[in-house]
Coordinates of C-alpha atoms in Angstrom, one line a residue:
X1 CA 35.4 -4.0 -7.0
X2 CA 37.8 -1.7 -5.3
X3 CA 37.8 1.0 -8.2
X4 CA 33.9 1.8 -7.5
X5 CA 32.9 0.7 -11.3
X6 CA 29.9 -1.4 -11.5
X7 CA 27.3 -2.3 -14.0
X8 CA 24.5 -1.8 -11.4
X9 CA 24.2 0.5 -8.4
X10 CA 21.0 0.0 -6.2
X11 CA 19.9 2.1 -3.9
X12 CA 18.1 1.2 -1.1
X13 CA 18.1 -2.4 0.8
X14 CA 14.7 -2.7 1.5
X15 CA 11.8 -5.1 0.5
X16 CA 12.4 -4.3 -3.3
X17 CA 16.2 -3.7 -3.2
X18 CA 17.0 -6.5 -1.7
X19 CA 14.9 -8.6 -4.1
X20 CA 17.0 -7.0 -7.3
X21 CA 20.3 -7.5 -5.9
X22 CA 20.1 -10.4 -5.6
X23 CA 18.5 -11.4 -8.8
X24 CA 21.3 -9.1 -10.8
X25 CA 24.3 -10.5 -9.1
X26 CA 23.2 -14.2 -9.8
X27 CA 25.0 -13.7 -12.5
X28 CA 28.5 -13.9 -11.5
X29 CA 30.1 -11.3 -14.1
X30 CA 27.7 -8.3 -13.6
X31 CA 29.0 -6.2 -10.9
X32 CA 26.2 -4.7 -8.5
X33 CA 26.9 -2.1 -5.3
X34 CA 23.5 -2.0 -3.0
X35 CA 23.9 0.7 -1.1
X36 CA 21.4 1.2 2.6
X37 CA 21.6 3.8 4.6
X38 CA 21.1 2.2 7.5
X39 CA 23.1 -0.5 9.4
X40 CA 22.7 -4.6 9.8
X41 CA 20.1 -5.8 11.0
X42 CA 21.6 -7.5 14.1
X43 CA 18.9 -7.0 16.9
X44 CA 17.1 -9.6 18.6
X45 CA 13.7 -6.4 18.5
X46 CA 13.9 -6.9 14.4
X47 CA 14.1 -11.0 14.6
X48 CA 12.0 -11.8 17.5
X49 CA 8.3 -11.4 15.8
X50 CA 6.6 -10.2 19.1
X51 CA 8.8 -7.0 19.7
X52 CA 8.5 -5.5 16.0
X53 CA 6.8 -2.3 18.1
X54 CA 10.6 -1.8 19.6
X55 CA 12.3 -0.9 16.0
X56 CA 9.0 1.0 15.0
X57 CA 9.4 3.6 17.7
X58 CA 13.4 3.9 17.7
X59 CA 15.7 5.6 15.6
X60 CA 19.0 3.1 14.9
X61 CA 16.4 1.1 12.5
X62 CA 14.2 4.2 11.7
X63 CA 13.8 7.2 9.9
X64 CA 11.1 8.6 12.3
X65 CA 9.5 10.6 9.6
X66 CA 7.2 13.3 10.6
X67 CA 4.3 14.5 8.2
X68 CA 3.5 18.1 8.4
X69 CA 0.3 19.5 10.3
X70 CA -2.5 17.3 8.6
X71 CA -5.0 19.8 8.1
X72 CA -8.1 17.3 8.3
X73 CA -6.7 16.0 11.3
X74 CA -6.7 18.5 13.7
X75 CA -3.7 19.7 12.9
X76 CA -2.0 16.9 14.0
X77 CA 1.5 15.7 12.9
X78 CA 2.2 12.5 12.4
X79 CA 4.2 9.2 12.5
X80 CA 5.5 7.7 9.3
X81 CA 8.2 5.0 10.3
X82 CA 10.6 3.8 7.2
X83 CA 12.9 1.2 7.8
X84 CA 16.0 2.2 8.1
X85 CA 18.2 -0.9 8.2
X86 CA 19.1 -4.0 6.1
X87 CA 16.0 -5.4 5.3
X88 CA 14.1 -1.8 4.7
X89 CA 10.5 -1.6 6.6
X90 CA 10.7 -5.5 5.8
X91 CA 12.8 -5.5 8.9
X92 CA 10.7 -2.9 11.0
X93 CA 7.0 -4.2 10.3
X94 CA 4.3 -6.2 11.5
X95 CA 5.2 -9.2 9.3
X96 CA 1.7 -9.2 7.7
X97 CA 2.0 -10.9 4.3
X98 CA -1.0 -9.7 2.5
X99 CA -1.0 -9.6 -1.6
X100 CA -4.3 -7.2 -2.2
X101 CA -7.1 -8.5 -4.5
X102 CA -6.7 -9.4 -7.8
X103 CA -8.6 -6.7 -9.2
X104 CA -6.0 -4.1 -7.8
X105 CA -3.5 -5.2 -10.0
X106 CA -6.7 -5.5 -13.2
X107 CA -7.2 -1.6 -12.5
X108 CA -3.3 -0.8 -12.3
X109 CA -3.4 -2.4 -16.0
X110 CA -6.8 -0.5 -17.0
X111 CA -5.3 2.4 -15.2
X112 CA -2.0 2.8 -17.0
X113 CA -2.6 1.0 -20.5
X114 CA 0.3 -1.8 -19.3
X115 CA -1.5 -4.5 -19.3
X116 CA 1.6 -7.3 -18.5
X117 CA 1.0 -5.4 -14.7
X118 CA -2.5 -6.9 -14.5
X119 CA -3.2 -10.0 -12.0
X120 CA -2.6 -12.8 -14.5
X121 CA 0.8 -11.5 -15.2
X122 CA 2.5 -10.4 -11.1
X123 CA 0.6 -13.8 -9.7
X124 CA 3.5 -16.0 -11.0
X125 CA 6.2 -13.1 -9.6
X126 CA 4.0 -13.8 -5.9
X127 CA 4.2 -17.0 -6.6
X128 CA 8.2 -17.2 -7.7
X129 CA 9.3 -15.4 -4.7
X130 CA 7.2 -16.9 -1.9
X131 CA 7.7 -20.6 0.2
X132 CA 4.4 -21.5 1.9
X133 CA 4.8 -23.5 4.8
X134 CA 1.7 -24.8 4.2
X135 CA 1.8 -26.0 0.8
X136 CA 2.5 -24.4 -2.9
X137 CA -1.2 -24.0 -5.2
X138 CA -2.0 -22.4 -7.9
X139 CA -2.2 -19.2 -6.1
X140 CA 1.0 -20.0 -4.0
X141 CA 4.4 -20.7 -4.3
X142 CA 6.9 -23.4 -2.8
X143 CA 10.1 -22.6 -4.0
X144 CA 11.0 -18.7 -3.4
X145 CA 13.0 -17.4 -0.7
X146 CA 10.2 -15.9 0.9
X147 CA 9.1 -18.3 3.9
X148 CA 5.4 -17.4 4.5
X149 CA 3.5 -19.2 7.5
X150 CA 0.1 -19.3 8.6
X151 CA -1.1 -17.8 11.9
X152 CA -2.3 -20.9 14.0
X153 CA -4.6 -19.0 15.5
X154 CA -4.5 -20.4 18.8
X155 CA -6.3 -17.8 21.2
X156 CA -10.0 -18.4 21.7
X157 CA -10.3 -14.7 20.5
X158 CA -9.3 -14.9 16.9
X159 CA -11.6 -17.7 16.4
X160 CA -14.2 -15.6 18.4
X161 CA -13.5 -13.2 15.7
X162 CA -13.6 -15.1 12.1
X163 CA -16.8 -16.6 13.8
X164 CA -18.5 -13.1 14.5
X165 CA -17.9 -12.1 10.9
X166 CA -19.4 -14.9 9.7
X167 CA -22.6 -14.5 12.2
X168 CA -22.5 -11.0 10.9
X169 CA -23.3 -12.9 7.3
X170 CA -19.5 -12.6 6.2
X171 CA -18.1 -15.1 4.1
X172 CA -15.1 -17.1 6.1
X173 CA -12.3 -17.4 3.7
X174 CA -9.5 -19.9 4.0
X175 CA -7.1 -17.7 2.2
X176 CA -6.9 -14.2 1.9
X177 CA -4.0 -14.6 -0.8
X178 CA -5.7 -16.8 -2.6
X179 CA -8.7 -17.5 -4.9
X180 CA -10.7 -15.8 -2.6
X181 CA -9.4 -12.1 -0.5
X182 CA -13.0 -11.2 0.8
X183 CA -14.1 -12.5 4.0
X184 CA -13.1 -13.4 7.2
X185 CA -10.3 -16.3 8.2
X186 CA -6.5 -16.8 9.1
X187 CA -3.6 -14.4 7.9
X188 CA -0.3 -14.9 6.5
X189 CA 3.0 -13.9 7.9
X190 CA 6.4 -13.5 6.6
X191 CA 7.6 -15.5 9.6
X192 CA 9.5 -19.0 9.8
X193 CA 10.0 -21.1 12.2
X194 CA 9.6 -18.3 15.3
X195 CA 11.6 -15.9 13.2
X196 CA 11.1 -12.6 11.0
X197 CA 11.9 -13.3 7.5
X198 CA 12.7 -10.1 6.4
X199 CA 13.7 -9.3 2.3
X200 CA 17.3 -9.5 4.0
X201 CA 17.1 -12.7 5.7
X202 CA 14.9 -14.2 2.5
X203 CA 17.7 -12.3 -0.5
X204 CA 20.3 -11.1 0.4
X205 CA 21.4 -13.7 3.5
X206 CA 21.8 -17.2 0.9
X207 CA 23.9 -15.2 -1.3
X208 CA 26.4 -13.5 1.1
X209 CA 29.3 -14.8 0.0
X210 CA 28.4 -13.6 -4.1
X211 CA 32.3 -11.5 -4.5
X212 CA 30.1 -9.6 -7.6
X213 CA 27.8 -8.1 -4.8
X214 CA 28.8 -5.3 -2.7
X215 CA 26.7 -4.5 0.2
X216 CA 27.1 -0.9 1.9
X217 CA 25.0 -0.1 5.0
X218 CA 25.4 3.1 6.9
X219 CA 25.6 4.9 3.6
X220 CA 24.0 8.0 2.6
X221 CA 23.1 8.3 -1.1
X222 CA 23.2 12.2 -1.6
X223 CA 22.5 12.1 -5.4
X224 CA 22.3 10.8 -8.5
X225 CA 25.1 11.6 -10.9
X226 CA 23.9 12.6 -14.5
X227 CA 25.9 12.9 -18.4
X228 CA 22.9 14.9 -19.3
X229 CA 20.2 13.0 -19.0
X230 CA 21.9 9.2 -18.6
X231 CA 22.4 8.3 -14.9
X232 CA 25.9 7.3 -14.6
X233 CA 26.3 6.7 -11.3
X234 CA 26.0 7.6 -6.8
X235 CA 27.6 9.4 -4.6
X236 CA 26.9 8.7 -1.2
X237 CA 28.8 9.0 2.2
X238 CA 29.9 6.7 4.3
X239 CA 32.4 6.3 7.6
X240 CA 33.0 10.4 7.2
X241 CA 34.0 10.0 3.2
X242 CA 32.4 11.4 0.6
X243 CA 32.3 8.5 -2.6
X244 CA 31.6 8.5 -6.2
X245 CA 30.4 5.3 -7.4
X246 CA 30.0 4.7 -11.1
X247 CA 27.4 2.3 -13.3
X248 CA 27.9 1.3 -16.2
X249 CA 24.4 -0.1 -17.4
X250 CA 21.5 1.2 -14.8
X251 CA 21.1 3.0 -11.6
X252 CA 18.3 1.5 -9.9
X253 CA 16.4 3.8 -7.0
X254 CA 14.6 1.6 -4.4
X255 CA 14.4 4.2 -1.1
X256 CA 11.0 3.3 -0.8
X257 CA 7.6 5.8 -0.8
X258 CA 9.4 9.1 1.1
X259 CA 12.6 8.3 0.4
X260 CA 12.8 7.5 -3.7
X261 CA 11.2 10.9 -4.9
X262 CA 13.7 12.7 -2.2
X263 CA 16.4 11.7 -3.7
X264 CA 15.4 12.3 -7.6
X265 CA 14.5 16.1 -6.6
X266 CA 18.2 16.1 -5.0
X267 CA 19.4 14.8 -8.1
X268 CA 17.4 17.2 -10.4
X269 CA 14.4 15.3 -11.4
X270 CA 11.2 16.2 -10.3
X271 CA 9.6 19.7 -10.7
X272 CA 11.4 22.0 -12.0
X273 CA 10.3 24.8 -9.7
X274 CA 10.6 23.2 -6.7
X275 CA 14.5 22.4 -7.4
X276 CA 15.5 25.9 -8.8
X277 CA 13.8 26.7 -5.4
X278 CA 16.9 25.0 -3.8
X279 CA 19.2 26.0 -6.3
X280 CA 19.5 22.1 -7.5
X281 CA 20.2 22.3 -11.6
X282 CA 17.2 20.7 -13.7
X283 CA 17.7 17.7 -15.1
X284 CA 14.6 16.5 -15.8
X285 CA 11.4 18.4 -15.3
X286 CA 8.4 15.8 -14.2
X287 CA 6.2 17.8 -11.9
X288 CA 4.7 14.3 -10.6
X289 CA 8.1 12.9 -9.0
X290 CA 6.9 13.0 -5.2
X291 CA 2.9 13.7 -5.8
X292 CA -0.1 11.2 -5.6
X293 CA 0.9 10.1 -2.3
X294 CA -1.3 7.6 -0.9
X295 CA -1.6 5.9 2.6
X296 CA -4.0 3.5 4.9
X297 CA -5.7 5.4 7.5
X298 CA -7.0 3.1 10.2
X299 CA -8.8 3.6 13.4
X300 CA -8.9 1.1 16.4
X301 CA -12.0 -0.6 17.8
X302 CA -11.5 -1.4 21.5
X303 CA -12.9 -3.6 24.2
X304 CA -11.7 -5.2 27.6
X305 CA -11.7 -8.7 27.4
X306 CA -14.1 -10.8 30.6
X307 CA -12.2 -13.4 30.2
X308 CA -8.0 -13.8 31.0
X309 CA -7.3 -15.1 27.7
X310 CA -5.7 -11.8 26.0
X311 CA -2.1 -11.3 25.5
X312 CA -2.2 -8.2 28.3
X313 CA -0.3 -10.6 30.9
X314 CA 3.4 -9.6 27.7
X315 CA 3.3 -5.9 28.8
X316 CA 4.3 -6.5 32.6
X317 CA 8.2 -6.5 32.7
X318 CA 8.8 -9.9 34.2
X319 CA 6.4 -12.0 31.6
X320 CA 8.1 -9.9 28.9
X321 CA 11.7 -11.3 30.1
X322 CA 10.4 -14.8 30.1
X323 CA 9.1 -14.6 26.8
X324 CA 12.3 -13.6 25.8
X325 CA 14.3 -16.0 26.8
X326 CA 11.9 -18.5 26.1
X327 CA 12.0 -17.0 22.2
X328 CA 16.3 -16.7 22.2
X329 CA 16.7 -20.4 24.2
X330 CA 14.3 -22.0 21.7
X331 CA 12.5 -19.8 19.0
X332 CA 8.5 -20.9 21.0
X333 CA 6.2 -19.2 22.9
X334 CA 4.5 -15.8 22.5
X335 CA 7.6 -14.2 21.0
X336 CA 7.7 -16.4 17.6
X337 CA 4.7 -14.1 16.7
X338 CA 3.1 -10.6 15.1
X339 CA 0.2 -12.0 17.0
X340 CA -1.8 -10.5 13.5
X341 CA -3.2 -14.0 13.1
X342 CA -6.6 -13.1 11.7
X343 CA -8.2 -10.6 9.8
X344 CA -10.8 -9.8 7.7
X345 CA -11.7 -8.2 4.1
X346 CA -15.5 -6.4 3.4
X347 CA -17.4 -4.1 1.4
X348 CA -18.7 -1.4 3.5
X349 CA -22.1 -0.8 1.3
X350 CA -23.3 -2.3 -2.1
X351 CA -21.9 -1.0 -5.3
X352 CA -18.4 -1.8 -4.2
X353 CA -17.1 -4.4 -6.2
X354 CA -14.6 -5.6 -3.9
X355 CA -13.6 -5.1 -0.5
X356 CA -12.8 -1.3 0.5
X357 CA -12.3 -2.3 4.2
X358 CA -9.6 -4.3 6.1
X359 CA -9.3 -5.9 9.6
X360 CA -6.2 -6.7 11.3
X361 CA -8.0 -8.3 14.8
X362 CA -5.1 -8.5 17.8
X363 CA -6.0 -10.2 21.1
X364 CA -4.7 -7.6 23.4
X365 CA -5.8 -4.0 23.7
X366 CA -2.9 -2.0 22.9
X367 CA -1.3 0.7 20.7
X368 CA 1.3 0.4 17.9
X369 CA 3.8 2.0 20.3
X370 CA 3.4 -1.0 23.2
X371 CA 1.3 1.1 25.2
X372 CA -2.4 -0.5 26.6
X373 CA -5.5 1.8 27.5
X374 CA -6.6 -0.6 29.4
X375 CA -5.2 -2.1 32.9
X376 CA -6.3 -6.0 32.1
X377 CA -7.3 -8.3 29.9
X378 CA -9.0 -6.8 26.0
X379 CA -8.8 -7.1 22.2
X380 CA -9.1 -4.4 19.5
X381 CA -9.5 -4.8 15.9
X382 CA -7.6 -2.2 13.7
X383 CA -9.3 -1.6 10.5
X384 CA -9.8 1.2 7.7
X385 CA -10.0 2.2 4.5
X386 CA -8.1 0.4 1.4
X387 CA -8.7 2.7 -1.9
X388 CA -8.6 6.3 0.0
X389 CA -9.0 9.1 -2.6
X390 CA -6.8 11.7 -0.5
X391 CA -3.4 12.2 -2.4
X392 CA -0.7 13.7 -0.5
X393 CA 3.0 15.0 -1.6
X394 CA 6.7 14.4 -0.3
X395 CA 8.9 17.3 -1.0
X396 CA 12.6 18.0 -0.2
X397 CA 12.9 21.2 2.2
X398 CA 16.9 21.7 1.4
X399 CA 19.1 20.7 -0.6
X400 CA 20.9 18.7 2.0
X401 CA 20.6 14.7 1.7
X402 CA 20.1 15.0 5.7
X403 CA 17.2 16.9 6.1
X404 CA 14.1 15.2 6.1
X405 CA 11.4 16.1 3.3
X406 CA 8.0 17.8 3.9
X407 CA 5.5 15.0 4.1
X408 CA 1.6 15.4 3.6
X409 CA -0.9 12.9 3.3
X410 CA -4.2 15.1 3.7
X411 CA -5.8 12.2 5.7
X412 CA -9.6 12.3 5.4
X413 CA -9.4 15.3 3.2
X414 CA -12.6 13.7 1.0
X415 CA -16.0 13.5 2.2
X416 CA -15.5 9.1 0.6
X417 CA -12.9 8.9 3.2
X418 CA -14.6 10.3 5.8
X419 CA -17.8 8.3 5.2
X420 CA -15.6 5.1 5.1
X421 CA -13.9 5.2 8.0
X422 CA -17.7 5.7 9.6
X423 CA -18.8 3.0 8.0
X424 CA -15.6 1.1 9.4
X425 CA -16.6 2.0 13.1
X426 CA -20.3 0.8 12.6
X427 CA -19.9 -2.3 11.1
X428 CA -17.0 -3.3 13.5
X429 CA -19.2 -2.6 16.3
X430 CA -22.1 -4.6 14.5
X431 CA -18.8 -7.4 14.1
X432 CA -18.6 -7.4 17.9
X433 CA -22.1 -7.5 19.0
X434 CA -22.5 -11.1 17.6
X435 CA -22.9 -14.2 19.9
X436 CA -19.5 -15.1 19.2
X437 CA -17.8 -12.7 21.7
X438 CA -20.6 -12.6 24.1
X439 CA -18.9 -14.4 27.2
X440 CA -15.3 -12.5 26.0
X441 CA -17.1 -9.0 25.3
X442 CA -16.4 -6.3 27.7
X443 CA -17.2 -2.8 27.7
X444 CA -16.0 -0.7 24.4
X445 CA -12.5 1.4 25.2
X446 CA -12.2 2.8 22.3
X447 CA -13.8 5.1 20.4
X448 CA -16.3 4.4 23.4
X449 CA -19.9 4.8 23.8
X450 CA -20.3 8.5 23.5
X451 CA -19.2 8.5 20.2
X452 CA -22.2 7.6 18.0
X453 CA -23.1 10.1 15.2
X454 CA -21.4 11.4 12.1
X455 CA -19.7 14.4 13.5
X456 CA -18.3 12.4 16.6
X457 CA -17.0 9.5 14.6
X458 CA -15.1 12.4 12.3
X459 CA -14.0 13.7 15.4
X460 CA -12.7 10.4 17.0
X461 CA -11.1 9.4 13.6
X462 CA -9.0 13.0 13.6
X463 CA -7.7 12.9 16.9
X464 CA -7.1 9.1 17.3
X465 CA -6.9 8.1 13.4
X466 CA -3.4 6.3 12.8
X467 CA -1.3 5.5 9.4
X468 CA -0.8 1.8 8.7
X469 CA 2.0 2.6 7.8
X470 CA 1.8 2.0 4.1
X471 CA 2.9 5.8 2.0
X472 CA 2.9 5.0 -2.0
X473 CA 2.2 6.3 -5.1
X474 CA 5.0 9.3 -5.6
X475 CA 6.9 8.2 -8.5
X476 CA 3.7 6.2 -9.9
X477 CA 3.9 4.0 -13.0
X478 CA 1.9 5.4 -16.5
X479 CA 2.2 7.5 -19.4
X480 CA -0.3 10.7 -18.1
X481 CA 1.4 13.9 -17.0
X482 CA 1.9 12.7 -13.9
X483 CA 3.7 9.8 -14.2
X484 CA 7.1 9.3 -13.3
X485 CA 8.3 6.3 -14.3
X486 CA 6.7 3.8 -17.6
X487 CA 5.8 0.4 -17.4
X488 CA 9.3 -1.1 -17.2
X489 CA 10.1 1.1 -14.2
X490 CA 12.4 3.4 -16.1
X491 CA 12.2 7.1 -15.0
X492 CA 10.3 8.6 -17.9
X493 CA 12.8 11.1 -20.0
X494 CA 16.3 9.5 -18.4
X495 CA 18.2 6.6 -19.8
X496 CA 19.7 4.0 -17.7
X497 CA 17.5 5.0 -14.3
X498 CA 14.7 3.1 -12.8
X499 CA 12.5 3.1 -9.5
X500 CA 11.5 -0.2 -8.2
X501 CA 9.3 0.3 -4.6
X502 CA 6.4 1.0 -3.3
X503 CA 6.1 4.5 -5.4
X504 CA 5.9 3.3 -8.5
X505 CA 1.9 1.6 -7.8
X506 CA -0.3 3.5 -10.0
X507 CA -2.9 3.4 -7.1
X508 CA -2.7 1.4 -3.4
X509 CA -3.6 -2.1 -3.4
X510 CA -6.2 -3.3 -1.0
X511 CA -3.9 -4.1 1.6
X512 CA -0.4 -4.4 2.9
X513 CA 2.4 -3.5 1.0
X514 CA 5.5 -5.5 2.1
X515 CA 4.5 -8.6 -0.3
X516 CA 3.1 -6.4 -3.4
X517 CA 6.8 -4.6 -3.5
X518 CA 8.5 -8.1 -3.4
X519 CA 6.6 -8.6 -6.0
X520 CA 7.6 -5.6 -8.1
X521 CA 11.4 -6.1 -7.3
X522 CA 10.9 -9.8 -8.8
X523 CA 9.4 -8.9 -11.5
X524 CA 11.2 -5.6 -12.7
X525 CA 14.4 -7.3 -12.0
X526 CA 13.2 -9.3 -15.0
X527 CA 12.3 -6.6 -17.3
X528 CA 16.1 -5.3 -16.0
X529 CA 18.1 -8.0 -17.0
X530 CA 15.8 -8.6 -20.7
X531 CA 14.4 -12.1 -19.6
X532 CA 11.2 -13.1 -20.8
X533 CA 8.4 -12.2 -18.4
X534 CA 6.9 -15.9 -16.5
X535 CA 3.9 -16.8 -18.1
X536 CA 0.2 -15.3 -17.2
X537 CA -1.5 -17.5 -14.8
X538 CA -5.0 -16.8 -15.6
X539 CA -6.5 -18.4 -12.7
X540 CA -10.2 -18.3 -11.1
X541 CA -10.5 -15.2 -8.8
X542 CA -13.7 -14.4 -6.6
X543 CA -16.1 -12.1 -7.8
X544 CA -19.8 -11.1 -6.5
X545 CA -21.7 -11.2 -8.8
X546 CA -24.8 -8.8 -7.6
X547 CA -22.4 -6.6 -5.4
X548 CA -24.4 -3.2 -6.5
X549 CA -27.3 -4.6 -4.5
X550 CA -25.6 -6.0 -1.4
X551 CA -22.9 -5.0 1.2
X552 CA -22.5 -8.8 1.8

């Protein structure tokens, strides 16, 4: 594949790149170049589950975006990590594997008018790309190269948790993936056997010896080439050279949320003002490629711990060294872990028909970046919003592939959003009042005591509110103005181009994204290749049935 002619050229090695790679190059006559701008993922801070925190706040794995002022935050700017890496942010995040609820995937097929994207059609792709440790179901998979595990759950503080929520008159749920999303119970993790199993390490590792499958890391894509309006092929740089690689069926973009509709405005798709802006020649005007941004808010809720039971002893220098070792000698101990081992769906009021609020609970009181506000022992519980109504935009500022695009999220900027994230802090606190944490309950860090109306939780929320790190949404799937690419991922106007990631949701799921855009690669790379979608699993799902009349 030395003349830089292939059938496929992927962009993008992340959760949903990864995925497609490796189904297009199974077979051995298609040629496929995959194409990441960042390098391998050889670092013991990406395998080692514990120290995910170390390639979130670095730049060899990282893009280190940085939104624009957010004007309903104070003004603040803000972090938005992307992986930058083999693996994508599959390599870089907290290793939660959580699908959304079913009826996420119901409105995305209300929402658009393709129904074969509603739950009874992606369920088999979850279920095809996914190895559960703990057994394959009707709602789970046993076969994929995805190894999910279950948190075990082992600190007396997650138990203290699930049983709170329950006291609080919570359901308990013994799968959040499963028949049953709302309530409070054990979470999934894309982690195996003490070790991060990233898209990388799950699609493209089995297959590295494929001679049809080029992988390129450290390699900029700088834009799409166009014959009019057919995508023909890349060029990208790499190891000081500037190379034009050529497709012959589909270019495929999978950058990810910031990173897809950056590089369709570079190439000339998007709107039409913005590019002649930057002198960038029109290919294709569609005014939405880079709107409808979407992210997860969240807000901790902090308390020291009475009892020494928390993780706080893994921040001192010498216990983080043992763990180490410990992890590299024999993959055990604290370091085989996200430590995200349960969490929690709910309805903040009645009339919402599922649940609009999630909990990731951690036994130690700290901050993404490692840091702790408090000197001993604590726990927090992170939670937020799931369906926020502020849309944001991702914009290129130059014409040059290195500068990073103008990203706004306009966090909070709706009075739902606002009242949510109230109602998150309230009912958390209502969470940890209950029996279950009264010999672990210490005095509340975080927001703290002095923050008790409407106007103080707003201003908490806009000085301390964080992103879970989940942008989508900017190249969404539909056939409205807006809409950037169809229902078979194909950019709406252009032949042989398609985006497959995290952009292309109609509207965020209820929940984390890294398994949901496994999901879209699996099942786009079908629609790709012309296969037959798997059949519709039309399985039972819960449902409340008088949910306008109760909050639980």
């Amino acid at each position: 594949m030395t003349d830089n002619h292939y059938d496929f050229i992927i962009v993008g090695a992340g959760s949903a790149g990864c995925v497609i790679a490796n189904r297009l190059s199974a077979n051995l006559d298609t040629r496929v170049l995959l194409v990441e701008a960042g390098p391998m993922d050889r670092s013991v801070f990406i395998h080692m589950p514990a120290a995910f925190s170390y390639p979130l706040n670095d730049n060899k794995f990282n893009w280190r975006y940085r939104t624009e002022p957010e004007p309903f935050m104070d003004g603040r700017i803000m972090d938005c990590p992307r992986g930058r890496v083999l693996g994508g942010s599959s390599s870089i995040n907290g290793m939660a594997y959580v699908r959304g609820n079913a009826l996420d995937y119901d409105r995305w097929g209300a929402e658009t008018g393709f129904l074969n994207w509603s739950y009874a059609h992606v369920l088999p792709y979850f279920k095809s790309a996914e190895t559960r440790v703990q057994g394959a179901d009707d709602y789970h998979g046993g076969s994929g190269p995805l190894m999910v595990s279950t948190g075990p759950g082992a600190n007396p503080l997650f138990k203290a948790f699930v049983d709170a929520g329950v006291e609080a008159g919570y359901p308990f749920t013994k799968d959040q993936n499963g028949y049953q999303q709302e309530g409070f119970g054990s979470m999934d993790m894309t982690v195996y056997k003490g070790e991060r199993w990233s898209a990388a390490k799950a699609y493209l590792r089995p297959i590295g010896g494929r001679d049809n499958l080029r992988v390129v890391v450290n390699g900029l894509s700088s834009r799409i080439v166009f014959e009019g309006t057919r995508a023909v092929g890349l060029e990208y740089s790499h190891a000081n050279r500037s190379i034009r690689a050529h497709a012959s069926t589909e270019v495929i973009v999978c950058g990810g949320a910031i990173n897809s509709p950056q590089l369709l405005q570079l190439s000339g798709v998007g709107d039409a003002e913005l590019l002649r802006k930057h002198n960038i020649p029109v290919v294709m005007d569609l005014p939405g490629v880079g709107n409808n941004l979407q992210d997860h808010l969240e807000t901790y809720v902090q308390h020291t711990c009475t009892e020494p039971v928390s993780l706080y002893p893994a921040l001192k220098p010498l216990t983080k060294l043992k763990i180490g070792i410990q992890w590299m000698l024999f993959r055990t101990g604290w370091g085989t872990s996200s430590h995200f081992e349960a969490g929690a769906f709910i309805r903040s009021r009645a009339g919402v028909p599922h649940p609009d609020l999630q909990y990731h609970f951690l036994p130690i009181a700290a901050n993404y970046d490692g840091q702790s506000p408090a000197a001993g022992h604590g726990f927090q519980a992170h939670v937020g919003p799931m369906r926020p109504t502020s849309r944001g935009h991702v914009r290129i500022k130059s014409k040059d592939p290195r500068t990073a695009p103008s990203i706004q999220f306009n966090y909070m900027g709706t009075e739902g959003d606002r009242q949510e994230m109230r109602d998150a802090v309230r009912l958390t606190r209502e969470i940890f009042a209950q029996s279950a944490f009264d010999r672990l309950r210490g005095p509340e860090l975080a927001p703290g005591d002095a923050v008790q109306s409407d106007d103080q939780i707003d201003a908490f929320i806009r000085s301390h509110g964080e992103s879970a790190y989940h942008p989508s949404c900017t190249c969404k799937m539909g056939s409205d103005p807006e809409a950037v690419v169809d229902g078979a991922a194909r950019v709406r106007g252009i032949n042989s181009l398609r985006v497959v990631d995290a952009s292309i949701m109609p509207s965020i799921v209820s929940g984390n994204l890294n398994a949901p855009t496994i999901m879209l690669g699996e099942k786009c790379a079908d629609l790709i290749l012309g296969n037959d979608a798997l059949p519709p699993l039309n399985v039972p799902v819960y449902r409340v049935s008088d949910y306008e009349t109760r909050q639980r």
